[in-house]
Amino acid sequence: MSEPLILSATQGAVRTITLNRPAALNSFTGAMHEQLLAALDAAAGDAAVRAVVVTGAGRGFCAGQDLNDADMRAPDGGAPDIGAVIERRYLPLALRVRSMPVPVIAAVNGVAAGAGANFALGCDFVIAARSAGFIQAFSKIGLVPDCGGTWLLPRLVGRARAIGLAMTGDKLPAEEAQRIGLIWQCVDDAALMEQALALAGRLAALPSRALADTRRALDDAAMLDYGAALQLEARLQRELGRAHDYAEGVAAFLAKRAPVFTDR
Ligand code: T3D
């Protein structure tokens, strides 16, 4: 039997999902997309999972689209419909990550290129090994950044750096990525998984529903005017204020005990 392209493992309330095509730097094939989406759906649907870590097997995180995959070939041998590949594969993946009911951490163990870089950047936290790097490889093959790159890059690092990264396709080392605010943290290679799992454990103990609504509020507010953002905050606080976790958080604070959050 062939190796699964995606591995899932659970430690406590943390689900670790590993991209598992190391010989091709975990580049995306249609089959890997399907297994990855299924693994994310399974994590989202499992009430015992309260944080997700995504990482890569071997020396790379993900080299983006597998440029040899059948997904990329038109049946008649003509030019491929890459727009269809984006709509069928990358759009659902990017939206799935952004709508997870729990925080998602990318533990970037090695090079993250093309859609592999933007898949990582779409996660809530990116922790990268010092030897890792981020490459907007698209310009080198005549494409634009996808998997959310055009939206994410300028918001994360501003237009000047977004344009620079996207047009040159130069590799940005993890340390520099942290310095300019593209990622959360750069850590020593040997400490990557320990640090990612420690952060995931901390997040798992926090109120998941409030964390997911925080992501949503920050993303939506970027497209609203000030008044509308204030209205959105009011609506979310109204809903959260009626939920179990708020009552539990306040009760635990007043009783000077640790809270036990359960909402998702
Ligand atoms: O359908 C669409 O195109 C639309 C979607 C687009 C989204 C995208 O992601 S477009 C961008 C696609 N990705 C790339 O262009 C990156 C291509 N890869 C590289 O530039 C380099 O591999 C890296 C800079 C990422 C790493 O370089 P290096 O020297 O560390 O490794 P390598 O030797 O190039 O790669 C190792 C193996 O992985 C090698 O296979 P081999 O020779 O050992 O059998 C290489 O061919 C394979 N590999 C790496 N990236 C891809 C890949 N195979 C297929 N597709 C890849 N993207």
Short mmCIF file of C-alpha atoms and ligand atoms in Angstrom, two decimals:
data_model
loop_
_atom_site.label_atom_id
_atom_site.label_comp_id
_atom_site.label_asym_id
_atom_site.label_seq_id
_atom_site.Cartn_x
_atom_site.Cartn_y
_atom_site.Cartn_z
CA MET A 1 0.00 0.00 0.00
CA SER A 2 1.31 3.51 -0.79
CA GLU A 3 2.22 5.96 1.98
CA PRO A 4 -0.53 8.43 2.96
CA LEU A 5 0.17 11.91 1.59
CA ILE A 6 -1.09 13.45 4.81
CA LEU A 7 -0.40 12.18 8.31
CA SER A 8 -2.54 13.13 11.31
CA ALA A 9 -1.61 12.60 14.95
CA THR A 10 -3.19 13.83 18.17
CA GLN A 11 -1.51 14.72 21.46
CA GLY A 12 -3.99 15.89 24.06
CA ALA A 13 -6.13 18.56 22.39
CA VAL A 14 -3.61 19.28 19.60
CA ARG A 15 -3.89 17.71 16.13
CA THR A 16 -0.70 17.68 14.08
CA ILE A 17 -1.16 17.39 10.31
CA THR A 18 1.98 16.55 8.32
CA LEU A 19 2.35 17.04 4.55
CA ASN A 20 4.01 13.80 3.50
CA ARG A 21 5.58 13.93 0.03
CA PRO A 22 9.14 14.65 1.17
CA ALA A 23 10.81 13.51 -2.10
CA ALA A 24 9.06 16.40 -3.91
CA LEU A 25 9.34 18.85 -0.98
CA ASN A 26 5.68 18.18 -0.11
CA SER A 27 4.47 19.97 -3.24
CA PHE A 28 0.71 19.81 -3.77
CA THR A 29 -0.86 17.17 -5.99
CA GLY A 30 -4.61 16.79 -6.47
CA ALA A 31 -4.54 13.70 -4.24
CA MET A 32 -2.61 15.53 -1.50
CA HIS A 33 -5.10 18.42 -1.65
CA GLU A 34 -7.97 15.98 -1.12
CA GLN A 35 -6.31 14.30 1.85
CA LEU A 36 -5.29 17.63 3.38
CA LEU A 37 -8.79 19.06 3.12
CA ALA A 38 -10.20 15.86 4.64
CA ALA A 39 -7.69 16.08 7.52
CA LEU A 40 -8.59 19.72 8.20
CA ASP A 41 -12.32 18.90 8.03
CA ALA A 42 -11.78 16.03 10.47
CA ALA A 43 -9.92 18.31 12.91
CA ALA A 44 -12.65 20.95 12.59
CA GLY A 45 -15.35 18.37 13.27
CA ASP A 46 -13.68 16.81 16.31
CA ALA A 47 -14.73 18.63 19.48
CA ALA A 48 -11.69 17.23 21.32
CA VAL A 49 -9.30 19.10 18.99
CA ARG A 50 -8.63 22.66 20.20
CA ALA A 51 -5.55 23.60 18.14
CA VAL A 52 -3.97 22.38 14.89
CA VAL A 53 -0.31 22.32 13.87
CA VAL A 54 0.57 21.88 10.18
CA THR A 55 4.11 20.89 9.21
CA GLY A 56 6.07 19.11 6.49
CA ALA A 57 7.91 15.78 6.40
CA GLY A 58 11.58 15.82 5.44
CA ARG A 59 13.66 18.90 4.65
CA GLY A 60 10.95 21.10 3.14
CA PHE A 61 7.63 22.51 4.30
CA CYS A 62 5.91 22.73 0.90
CA ALA A 63 7.16 23.73 -2.57
CA GLY A 64 3.73 24.82 -3.80
CA GLN A 65 1.97 23.22 -6.73
CA ASP A 66 3.60 20.01 -8.01
CA LEU A 67 4.46 21.18 -11.49
CA ASN A 68 4.37 17.57 -12.75
CA ASP A 69 0.95 16.66 -11.42
CA ALA A 70 -1.86 15.52 -13.70
CA ASP A 71 -3.97 18.37 -12.24
CA MET A 72 -1.74 20.65 -14.30
CA ARG A 73 -2.30 18.96 -17.64
CA ALA A 74 -5.12 19.72 -20.05
CA PRO A 75 -6.78 16.49 -21.30
CA ASP A 76 -6.12 17.50 -24.94
CA GLY A 77 -2.46 18.28 -24.26
CA GLY A 78 -3.07 22.03 -24.68
CA ALA A 79 -2.56 24.84 -22.17
CA PRO A 80 -3.83 23.96 -18.69
CA ASP A 81 -6.76 25.80 -17.11
CA ILE A 82 -4.87 26.97 -14.01
CA GLY A 83 -7.85 29.05 -12.93
CA ALA A 84 -9.83 25.83 -12.59
CA VAL A 85 -7.04 24.30 -10.47
CA ILE A 86 -7.12 27.36 -8.21
CA GLU A 87 -10.90 27.21 -7.88
CA ARG A 88 -10.99 23.46 -7.31
CA ARG A 89 -7.99 23.14 -4.98
CA TYR A 90 -6.46 26.32 -3.51
CA LEU A 91 -9.58 28.38 -2.91
CA PRO A 92 -11.27 25.71 -0.73
CA LEU A 93 -7.97 25.09 1.09
CA ALA A 94 -7.35 28.77 1.87
CA LEU A 95 -10.95 29.27 3.01
CA ARG A 96 -10.89 26.09 5.11
CA VAL A 97 -7.81 27.28 7.03
CA ARG A 98 -9.35 30.69 7.63
CA SER A 99 -12.65 29.20 8.87
CA MET A 100 -11.25 26.60 11.27
CA PRO A 101 -13.02 26.70 14.65
CA VAL A 102 -9.63 26.49 16.40
CA PRO A 103 -6.25 28.21 15.92
CA VAL A 104 -3.97 26.84 13.21
CA ILE A 105 -0.18 27.02 13.53
CA ALA A 106 2.16 26.45 10.57
CA ALA A 107 5.41 24.92 11.80
CA VAL A 108 7.58 25.68 8.78
CA ASN A 109 10.42 23.17 8.93
CA GLY A 110 12.11 24.08 5.63
CA VAL A 111 11.53 25.89 2.38
CA ALA A 112 7.99 27.18 1.76
CA ALA A 113 7.55 28.19 -1.88
CA GLY A 114 4.66 29.39 -4.05
CA ALA A 115 1.31 28.25 -2.75
CA GLY A 116 3.20 26.40 0.00
CA ALA A 117 4.40 29.74 1.38
CA ASN A 118 0.95 31.29 1.19
CA PHE A 119 -0.75 28.25 2.68
CA ALA A 120 1.55 28.77 5.70
CA LEU A 121 0.99 32.55 5.79
CA GLY A 122 -2.78 32.01 5.83
CA CYS A 123 -2.49 30.15 9.14
CA ASP A 124 -3.01 32.03 12.41
CA PHE A 125 0.59 31.63 13.53
CA VAL A 126 3.70 30.85 11.52
CA ILE A 127 6.69 29.52 13.45
CA ALA A 128 9.64 28.79 11.21
CA ALA A 129 12.92 26.94 11.68
CA ARG A 130 15.94 29.21 11.31
CA SER A 131 17.01 27.28 8.18
CA ALA A 132 13.60 27.77 6.52
CA GLY A 133 12.77 30.40 3.93
CA PHE A 134 9.77 31.82 2.10
CA ILE A 135 9.70 32.15 -1.69
CA GLN A 136 6.97 33.77 -3.77
CA ALA A 137 8.05 31.53 -6.64
CA PHE A 138 5.16 32.50 -8.94
CA SER A 139 6.87 35.26 -10.93
CA LYS A 140 9.58 32.80 -12.02
CA ILE A 141 7.00 30.70 -13.87
CA GLY A 142 4.85 33.55 -15.16
CA LEU A 143 2.09 33.54 -12.54
CA VAL A 144 0.77 35.84 -9.80
CA PRO A 145 0.78 34.91 -6.09
CA ASP A 146 -2.17 32.67 -5.24
CA CYS A 147 -3.56 30.72 -2.29
CA GLY A 148 -4.39 34.12 -0.76
CA GLY A 149 -0.96 35.70 -1.37
CA THR A 150 -2.23 38.88 -3.02
CA TRP A 151 -4.47 39.54 -0.02
CA LEU A 152 -2.13 38.36 2.72
CA LEU A 153 1.23 39.82 1.69
CA PRO A 154 0.43 43.56 1.66
CA ARG A 155 -1.58 43.20 4.89
CA LEU A 156 1.26 41.42 6.63
CA VAL A 157 4.26 43.44 5.45
CA GLY A 158 2.95 46.46 3.47
CA ARG A 159 2.85 47.09 -0.27
CA ALA A 160 6.54 47.83 -0.82
CA ARG A 161 7.71 44.54 0.66
CA ALA A 162 4.80 42.62 -0.87
CA ILE A 163 5.71 43.87 -4.33
CA GLY A 164 9.40 43.17 -3.71
CA LEU A 165 8.82 39.61 -2.54
CA ALA A 166 6.25 38.83 -5.25
CA MET A 167 8.12 40.33 -8.20
CA THR A 168 11.65 39.14 -7.41
CA GLY A 169 10.69 35.69 -6.12
CA ASP A 170 13.76 35.94 -3.87
CA LYS A 171 14.00 33.63 -0.87
CA LEU A 172 13.29 35.42 2.40
CA PRO A 173 15.14 33.73 5.28
CA ALA A 174 13.05 32.91 8.36
CA GLU A 175 14.90 35.37 10.60
CA GLU A 176 14.22 38.22 8.18
CA ALA A 177 10.59 37.05 7.81
CA GLN A 178 10.17 37.45 11.57
CA ARG A 179 11.95 40.82 11.59
CA ILE A 180 9.59 42.32 9.00
CA GLY A 181 6.46 40.83 10.60
CA LEU A 182 5.68 38.26 7.90
CA ILE A 183 5.70 35.48 10.49
CA TRP A 184 5.22 35.16 14.24
CA GLN A 185 8.53 33.58 15.24
CA CYS A 186 11.79 32.11 14.00
CA VAL A 187 13.30 29.43 16.24
CA ASP A 188 16.26 27.07 16.19
CA ASP A 189 15.62 24.08 13.92
CA ALA A 190 15.85 21.57 16.76
CA ALA A 191 13.28 23.49 18.82
CA LEU A 192 10.66 23.94 16.07
CA MET A 193 8.15 21.22 16.94
CA GLU A 194 8.59 21.64 20.68
CA GLN A 195 7.85 25.37 20.38
CA ALA A 196 4.95 24.88 17.96
CA LEU A 197 3.36 22.24 20.18
CA ALA A 198 3.88 24.37 23.30
CA LEU A 199 2.09 27.29 21.64
CA ALA A 200 -0.67 24.96 20.42
CA GLY A 201 -1.10 23.63 23.96
CA ARG A 202 -1.45 27.17 25.33
CA LEU A 203 -4.01 28.07 22.65
CA ALA A 204 -5.92 24.83 23.25
CA ALA A 205 -6.55 25.91 26.86
CA LEU A 206 -8.03 29.26 25.75
CA PRO A 207 -11.67 29.79 24.66
CA SER A 208 -11.66 28.41 21.09
CA ARG A 209 -14.82 30.15 19.98
CA ALA A 210 -13.54 33.56 21.07
CA LEU A 211 -10.22 32.89 19.31
CA ALA A 212 -11.96 31.95 16.05
CA ASP A 213 -14.16 35.05 16.31
CA THR A 214 -11.05 37.15 16.97
CA ARG A 215 -9.56 35.93 13.68
CA ARG A 216 -12.83 36.67 11.90
CA ALA A 217 -13.17 40.13 13.42
CA LEU A 218 -9.60 41.11 12.50
CA ASP A 219 -9.97 39.84 8.93
CA ASP A 220 -13.38 41.43 8.41
CA ALA A 221 -12.39 44.73 10.07
CA ALA A 222 -9.66 45.16 7.46
CA MET A 223 -12.42 45.59 4.88
CA LEU A 224 -14.80 47.72 6.97
CA ASP A 225 -14.85 51.38 7.92
CA TYR A 226 -14.32 52.29 11.58
CA GLY A 227 -18.01 52.49 12.45
CA ALA A 228 -18.80 49.16 10.83
CA ALA A 229 -15.87 47.53 12.65
CA LEU A 230 -17.24 48.85 15.95
CA GLN A 231 -20.65 47.40 15.06
CA LEU A 232 -19.07 44.04 14.28
CA GLU A 233 -17.30 44.06 17.65
CA ALA A 234 -20.61 44.77 19.38
CA ARG A 235 -22.33 41.91 17.56
CA LEU A 236 -19.62 39.41 18.37
CA GLN A 237 -19.42 40.49 22.02
CA ARG A 238 -23.21 40.15 22.29
CA GLU A 239 -23.03 36.57 21.02
CA LEU A 240 -19.96 35.62 23.06
CA GLY A 241 -21.38 37.24 26.18
CA ARG A 242 -24.24 34.74 26.06
CA ALA A 243 -21.94 31.74 25.65
CA HIS A 244 -20.60 29.35 28.27
CA ASP A 245 -16.95 30.39 28.00
CA TYR A 246 -17.56 34.01 29.00
CA ALA A 247 -19.50 32.96 32.12
CA GLU A 248 -16.80 30.41 32.91
CA GLY A 249 -13.95 32.91 32.36
CA VAL A 250 -15.52 35.50 34.66
CA ALA A 251 -16.50 32.92 37.31
CA ALA A 252 -12.97 31.45 37.28
CA PHE A 253 -11.40 34.90 37.57
CA LEU A 254 -13.58 35.84 40.53
CA ALA A 255 -13.03 32.48 42.24
CA LYS A 256 -9.25 32.71 41.59
CA ARG A 257 -9.22 29.32 39.84
CA ALA A 258 -8.18 28.12 36.37
CA PRO A 259 -11.02 28.31 33.82
CA VAL A 260 -12.22 25.28 31.86
CA PHE A 261 -13.33 26.45 28.43
CA THR A 262 -15.48 24.16 26.29
CA ASP A 263 -17.19 26.27 23.58
CA ARG A 264 -16.15 25.79 19.95
O1 T3D B 1 -1.52 24.79 -11.03
C1 T3D B 1 -0.82 25.80 -10.87
O2 T3D B 1 0.35 26.00 -11.25
C2 T3D B 1 -1.46 26.87 -10.11
C3 T3D B 1 -0.98 26.88 -8.78
C4 T3D B 1 0.14 27.48 -8.52
C5 T3D B 1 0.60 27.53 -7.15
C6 T3D B 1 2.07 27.46 -7.07
O3 T3D B 1 2.51 27.04 -6.06
S1 T3D B 1 3.04 27.98 -8.37
C7 T3D B 1 4.68 27.73 -7.74
C8 T3D B 1 5.12 26.31 -7.85
N1 T3D B 1 6.34 26.07 -7.14
C9 T3D B 1 7.51 26.42 -7.61
O4 T3D B 1 7.67 26.98 -8.68
C10 T3D B 1 8.72 26.01 -6.78
C11 T3D B 1 9.57 25.02 -7.53
N2 T3D B 1 10.63 24.53 -6.68
C12 T3D B 1 11.75 25.23 -6.47
O5 T3D B 1 11.94 26.34 -6.95
C13 T3D B 1 12.81 24.56 -5.65
O6 T3D B 1 12.53 23.18 -5.59
C14 T3D B 1 12.88 25.10 -4.20
C15 T3D B 1 13.48 26.51 -4.23
C16 T3D B 1 11.53 25.10 -3.53
C17 T3D B 1 13.84 24.20 -3.37
O7 T3D B 1 15.08 24.08 -4.04
P1 T3D B 1 16.10 22.94 -3.59
O8 T3D B 1 17.35 23.14 -4.41
O9 T3D B 1 16.24 22.95 -2.13
O10 T3D B 1 15.41 21.54 -3.97
P2 T3D B 1 15.21 20.91 -5.42
O11 T3D B 1 16.37 20.05 -5.74
O12 T3D B 1 14.84 21.95 -6.41
O13 T3D B 1 13.92 20.00 -5.18
C18 T3D B 1 14.01 18.72 -4.55
C19 T3D B 1 13.09 17.78 -5.30
O14 T3D B 1 11.74 18.28 -5.20
C20 T3D B 1 13.43 17.76 -6.79
O15 T3D B 1 13.10 16.46 -7.24
P3 T3D B 1 14.29 15.45 -7.68
O16 T3D B 1 15.10 16.13 -8.73
O17 T3D B 1 15.08 15.23 -6.41
O18 T3D B 1 13.57 14.22 -8.13
C21 T3D B 1 12.43 18.74 -7.38
O19 T3D B 1 12.12 18.50 -8.71
C22 T3D B 1 11.21 18.47 -6.51
N3 T3D B 1 10.33 19.65 -6.49
C23 T3D B 1 10.53 20.80 -5.84
N4 T3D B 1 9.52 21.64 -6.07
C24 T3D B 1 8.66 21.01 -6.88
C25 T3D B 1 9.17 19.72 -7.15
N5 T3D B 1 8.54 18.86 -7.94
C26 T3D B 1 7.37 19.26 -8.49
N6 T3D B 1 6.81 20.47 -8.26
C27 T3D B 1 7.43 21.36 -7.47
N7 T3D B 1 6.84 22.54 -7.23
#
